Amino acid sequence: NAGVTQTPKFQVLKTGQSMTLQCAQDMNHNSMYWYRQDPGMGLRLIYYSASEGTTDKGEVPNGYNVSRLNKREFSLRLESAAPSQTSVYFCASTFAYEQYFGPGTRLTVT
Amino acid sequence: EDKVVQSPLSLVVHEGDTVTLNCSYEVTNFRSLLWYKQEKKAPTFLFMLTSSGIEKKSGRLSSILDKKELFSILNITATQTGDSAIYLCAVTHIFGTGTRLKVLA
């Protein structure tokens, strides 16, 4: 099992560009999450999906959209990137409250 | 507003010392409290606590939850340099800012 995978690992965008971060899990988990982690801020929830076909906003959803394509995949889209979105992005899936994290995507917006 | 607060924010100790990390929370619909260790990349799971007063142990690490006072502690005894990391506390999907622990040889 690969667990939770994320692509890309690194990305540099210019302000205003768009991109999609991909996440997939092979553990048959129902719930999936997108977090961002900034220095001194801990992990903050952007969006989550409790099950296939449903998505909900977390603490910091502005500037992002998500798609729960199927049970395995949960993507995060930045429509018009801003420097404030420079961060490390983690995807996670949940089994019995324990979250399994992907390796993260380091995004820089210039 | 739901929140999870960790203290101290950072800690520097020497190998062999014992450390106690604190986590307090104010969260509606509490189900569980989790501790994670984060080294260079993604957080990895340490403990899940759901009941008060029951200590969870794994080697030199242990943790306990007090649901009346709304806090948890994570203890690390006989610290080693490999314990250097950020320790995160979470209640469902709400994370604290973490405690950065550095263990000096």
Short mmCIF file of C-alpha atoms in Angstrom, two decimals:
data_model
loop_
_atom_site.label_atom_id
_atom_site.label_comp_id
_atom_site.label_asym_id
_atom_site.label_seq_id
_atom_site.Cartn_x
_atom_site.Cartn_y
_atom_site.Cartn_z
CA ASN A 1 0.00 0.00 0.00
CA ALA A 2 1.27 3.45 -0.89
CA GLY A 3 -0.89 5.12 1.78
CA VAL A 4 -1.54 8.78 0.92
CA THR A 5 0.26 10.18 -2.10
CA GLN A 6 0.46 13.79 -3.24
CA THR A 7 1.69 15.44 -6.40
CA PRO A 8 3.61 17.55 -7.07
CA LYS A 9 6.19 17.66 -4.25
CA PHE A 10 7.27 21.20 -5.10
CA GLN A 11 5.73 23.97 -7.19
CA VAL A 12 6.53 27.59 -7.93
CA LEU A 13 3.74 29.76 -9.33
CA LYS A 14 3.47 33.36 -10.36
CA THR A 15 0.70 35.48 -8.87
CA GLY A 16 -2.54 34.86 -10.76
CA GLN A 17 -1.62 31.43 -12.12
CA SER A 18 -3.79 28.43 -11.35
CA MET A 19 -2.92 24.89 -10.42
CA THR A 20 -4.37 21.71 -8.94
CA LEU A 21 -2.77 19.68 -6.17
CA GLN A 22 -3.55 16.00 -6.41
CA CYS A 23 -4.08 13.58 -3.55
CA ALA A 24 -4.91 9.89 -3.57
CA GLN A 25 -5.23 7.22 -0.88
CA ASP A 26 -5.42 3.47 -1.25
CA MET A 27 -6.65 2.62 2.24
CA ASN A 28 -10.37 2.77 1.42
CA HIS A 29 -10.89 5.64 3.86
CA ASN A 30 -14.11 7.62 3.63
CA SER A 31 -12.84 10.98 4.91
CA MET A 32 -10.15 13.09 3.32
CA TYR A 33 -8.72 16.50 4.24
CA TRP A 34 -6.57 19.32 2.90
CA TYR A 35 -4.44 21.35 5.33
CA ARG A 36 -1.92 24.10 4.97
CA GLN A 37 0.99 24.52 7.35
CA ASP A 38 2.72 27.85 7.85
CA PRO A 39 5.56 28.57 10.27
CA GLY A 40 4.22 29.08 13.77
CA MET A 41 0.62 28.41 12.68
CA GLY A 42 0.31 24.67 12.99
CA LEU A 43 -1.95 22.84 10.54
CA ARG A 44 -5.08 24.66 9.39
CA LEU A 45 -7.93 22.88 7.67
CA ILE A 46 -8.81 24.19 4.22
CA TYR A 47 -11.50 21.76 3.08
CA TYR A 48 -12.57 18.26 3.94
CA SER A 49 -14.68 15.53 2.46
CA ALA A 50 -16.51 13.23 4.84
CA SER A 51 -17.42 10.82 2.07
CA GLU A 52 -17.41 10.49 -1.69
CA GLY A 53 -19.57 13.20 -3.22
CA THR A 54 -19.48 15.60 -0.26
CA THR A 55 -17.14 18.48 0.56
CA ASP A 56 -17.17 21.09 3.31
CA LYS A 57 -15.23 24.21 4.15
CA GLY A 58 -12.70 24.21 6.92
CA GLU A 59 -11.05 27.08 8.74
CA VAL A 60 -9.33 28.77 5.76
CA PRO A 61 -11.21 27.95 2.50
CA ASN A 62 -10.93 31.30 0.72
CA GLY A 63 -9.04 31.12 -2.56
CA TYR A 64 -9.39 27.34 -2.86
CA ASN A 65 -11.75 24.81 -4.39
CA VAL A 66 -11.82 21.05 -4.01
CA SER A 67 -13.14 18.05 -5.86
CA ARG A 68 -13.75 14.60 -4.41
CA LEU A 69 -13.40 12.77 -7.69
CA ASN A 70 -14.05 9.33 -6.22
CA LYS A 71 -13.34 7.56 -2.95
CA ARG A 72 -9.59 7.52 -3.62
CA GLU A 73 -8.94 11.02 -4.92
CA PHE A 74 -9.36 14.50 -3.44
CA SER A 75 -7.90 17.44 -5.34
CA LEU A 76 -7.27 21.04 -4.26
CA ARG A 77 -7.39 23.84 -6.81
CA LEU A 78 -5.99 27.35 -6.61
CA GLU A 79 -7.78 29.39 -9.27
CA SER A 80 -5.67 32.54 -8.99
CA ALA A 81 -2.65 32.05 -6.79
CA ALA A 82 -1.58 34.78 -4.35
CA PRO A 83 1.66 35.14 -2.36
CA SER A 84 -0.38 34.53 0.83
CA GLN A 85 -0.94 30.98 -0.41
CA THR A 86 2.77 30.19 -0.15
CA SER A 87 2.74 27.27 2.25
CA VAL A 88 3.19 23.54 2.67
CA TYR A 89 0.02 21.66 1.80
CA PHE A 90 -0.83 18.30 3.34
CA CYS A 91 -3.54 15.91 2.33
CA ALA A 92 -4.80 13.37 4.87
CA SER A 93 -7.30 10.57 5.13
CA THR A 94 -8.93 9.24 8.27
CA PHE A 95 -9.57 5.89 9.83
CA ALA A 96 -11.20 5.93 13.27
CA TYR A 97 -10.13 9.54 13.92
CA GLU A 98 -6.43 8.84 13.25
CA GLN A 99 -5.25 10.86 10.26
CA TYR A 100 -2.76 9.50 7.76
CA PHE A 101 -0.85 12.24 6.03
CA GLY A 102 0.68 12.51 2.59
CA PRO A 103 4.26 13.76 2.18
CA GLY A 104 3.19 17.34 1.45
CA THR A 105 3.51 19.83 -1.40
CA ARG A 106 5.70 22.88 -0.92
CA LEU A 107 4.13 25.72 -2.89
CA THR A 108 5.74 29.09 -3.46
CA VAL A 109 3.82 31.93 -5.09
CA THR A 110 5.94 34.82 -6.31
CA GLU B 1 -14.68 29.14 18.45
CA ASP B 2 -13.00 25.76 18.73
CA LYS B 3 -9.33 25.88 19.63
CA VAL B 4 -6.40 23.76 20.70
CA VAL B 5 -3.52 25.40 22.57
CA GLN B 6 -0.13 23.83 23.12
CA SER B 7 2.64 24.83 25.48
CA PRO B 8 5.46 25.48 25.55
CA LEU B 9 5.96 26.65 21.99
CA SER B 10 9.54 25.43 22.06
CA LEU B 11 11.81 23.55 24.39
CA VAL B 12 15.52 22.74 24.44
CA VAL B 13 16.74 19.92 26.69
CA HIS B 14 19.72 17.61 27.02
CA GLU B 15 19.74 13.93 26.31
CA GLY B 16 18.40 11.98 29.27
CA ASP B 17 16.05 14.71 30.44
CA THR B 18 12.33 14.13 30.88
CA VAL B 19 9.91 16.52 29.16
CA THR B 20 6.21 17.21 29.53
CA LEU B 21 4.27 18.79 26.68
CA ASN B 22 0.88 20.31 27.29
CA CYS B 23 -2.27 20.52 25.23
CA SER B 24 -5.50 22.23 26.27
CA TYR B 25 -8.63 22.40 24.18
CA GLU B 26 -12.03 23.98 23.83
CA VAL B 27 -13.84 22.00 21.19
CA THR B 28 -17.51 21.22 20.76
CA ASN B 29 -18.37 17.61 19.94
CA PHE B 30 -15.17 16.17 21.39
CA ARG B 31 -14.51 12.65 20.17
CA SER B 32 -10.78 12.10 20.55
CA LEU B 33 -7.48 13.83 21.10
CA LEU B 34 -4.48 12.82 19.05
CA TRP B 35 -0.77 13.40 19.34
CA TYR B 36 1.52 13.46 16.31
CA LYS B 37 5.26 13.77 15.81
CA GLN B 38 6.48 15.82 12.87
CA GLU B 39 10.09 15.66 11.83
CA LYS B 40 11.02 16.92 8.40
CA LYS B 41 7.89 16.01 6.51
CA ALA B 42 4.39 14.78 7.32
CA PRO B 43 3.08 14.26 10.86
CA THR B 44 3.10 10.69 12.09
CA PHE B 45 0.63 9.32 14.58
CA LEU B 46 1.65 8.74 18.21
CA PHE B 47 -1.46 8.34 20.36
CA MET B 48 -5.21 8.62 20.31
CA LEU B 49 -6.96 9.35 23.59
CA THR B 50 -10.69 9.13 24.10
CA SER B 51 -11.15 8.41 27.82
CA SER B 52 -10.00 10.33 30.86
CA GLY B 53 -7.37 8.92 33.17
CA ILE B 54 -6.18 6.07 30.97
CA GLU B 55 -2.51 6.38 30.18
CA LYS B 56 -1.29 5.35 26.76
CA LYS B 57 2.34 4.23 26.56
CA SER B 58 4.74 3.50 23.77
CA GLY B 59 8.31 2.97 24.88
CA ARG B 60 9.56 6.19 26.46
CA LEU B 61 6.47 8.14 25.43
CA SER B 62 3.24 8.29 27.36
CA SER B 63 0.14 10.42 27.29
CA ILE B 64 -2.96 10.98 29.36
CA LEU B 65 -6.21 12.88 28.91
CA ASP B 66 -8.29 14.82 31.42
CA LYS B 67 -11.72 15.46 29.90
CA LYS B 68 -12.94 17.38 32.94
CA GLU B 69 -10.13 19.93 32.82
CA LEU B 70 -9.89 19.71 29.01
CA PHE B 71 -6.21 18.98 28.63
CA SER B 72 -3.71 16.31 27.78
CA ILE B 73 -0.01 15.86 28.44
CA LEU B 74 2.63 14.02 26.50
CA ASN B 75 5.63 12.81 28.49
CA ILE B 76 8.94 11.75 27.04
CA THR B 77 11.42 10.16 29.44
CA ALA B 78 15.17 9.68 28.88
CA THR B 79 15.06 11.90 25.81
CA GLN B 80 17.30 11.17 22.84
CA THR B 81 18.42 13.38 19.95
CA GLY B 82 16.02 11.42 17.73
CA ASP B 83 13.13 12.84 19.74
CA SER B 84 13.84 16.27 18.28
CA ALA B 85 10.72 17.20 16.34
CA ILE B 86 7.54 19.23 16.43
CA TYR B 87 4.86 17.56 18.53
CA LEU B 88 1.31 18.32 17.44
CA CYS B 89 -1.87 17.91 19.40
CA ALA B 90 -5.21 17.70 17.58
CA VAL B 91 -8.84 17.34 18.50
CA THR B 92 -10.60 15.91 15.44
CA HIS B 93 -9.27 18.16 12.67
CA ILE B 94 -8.30 21.13 14.85
CA PHE B 95 -4.56 21.30 15.44
CA GLY B 96 -2.52 23.24 17.94
CA THR B 97 0.51 25.18 16.76
CA GLY B 98 2.81 22.48 18.08
CA THR B 99 5.73 22.30 20.49
CA ARG B 100 9.16 22.33 18.89
CA LEU B 101 11.44 20.07 20.93
CA LYS B 102 15.20 20.07 20.47
CA VAL B 103 17.27 17.49 22.33
CA LEU B 104 20.96 18.27 22.59
CA ALA B 105 23.60 15.54 22.76
#
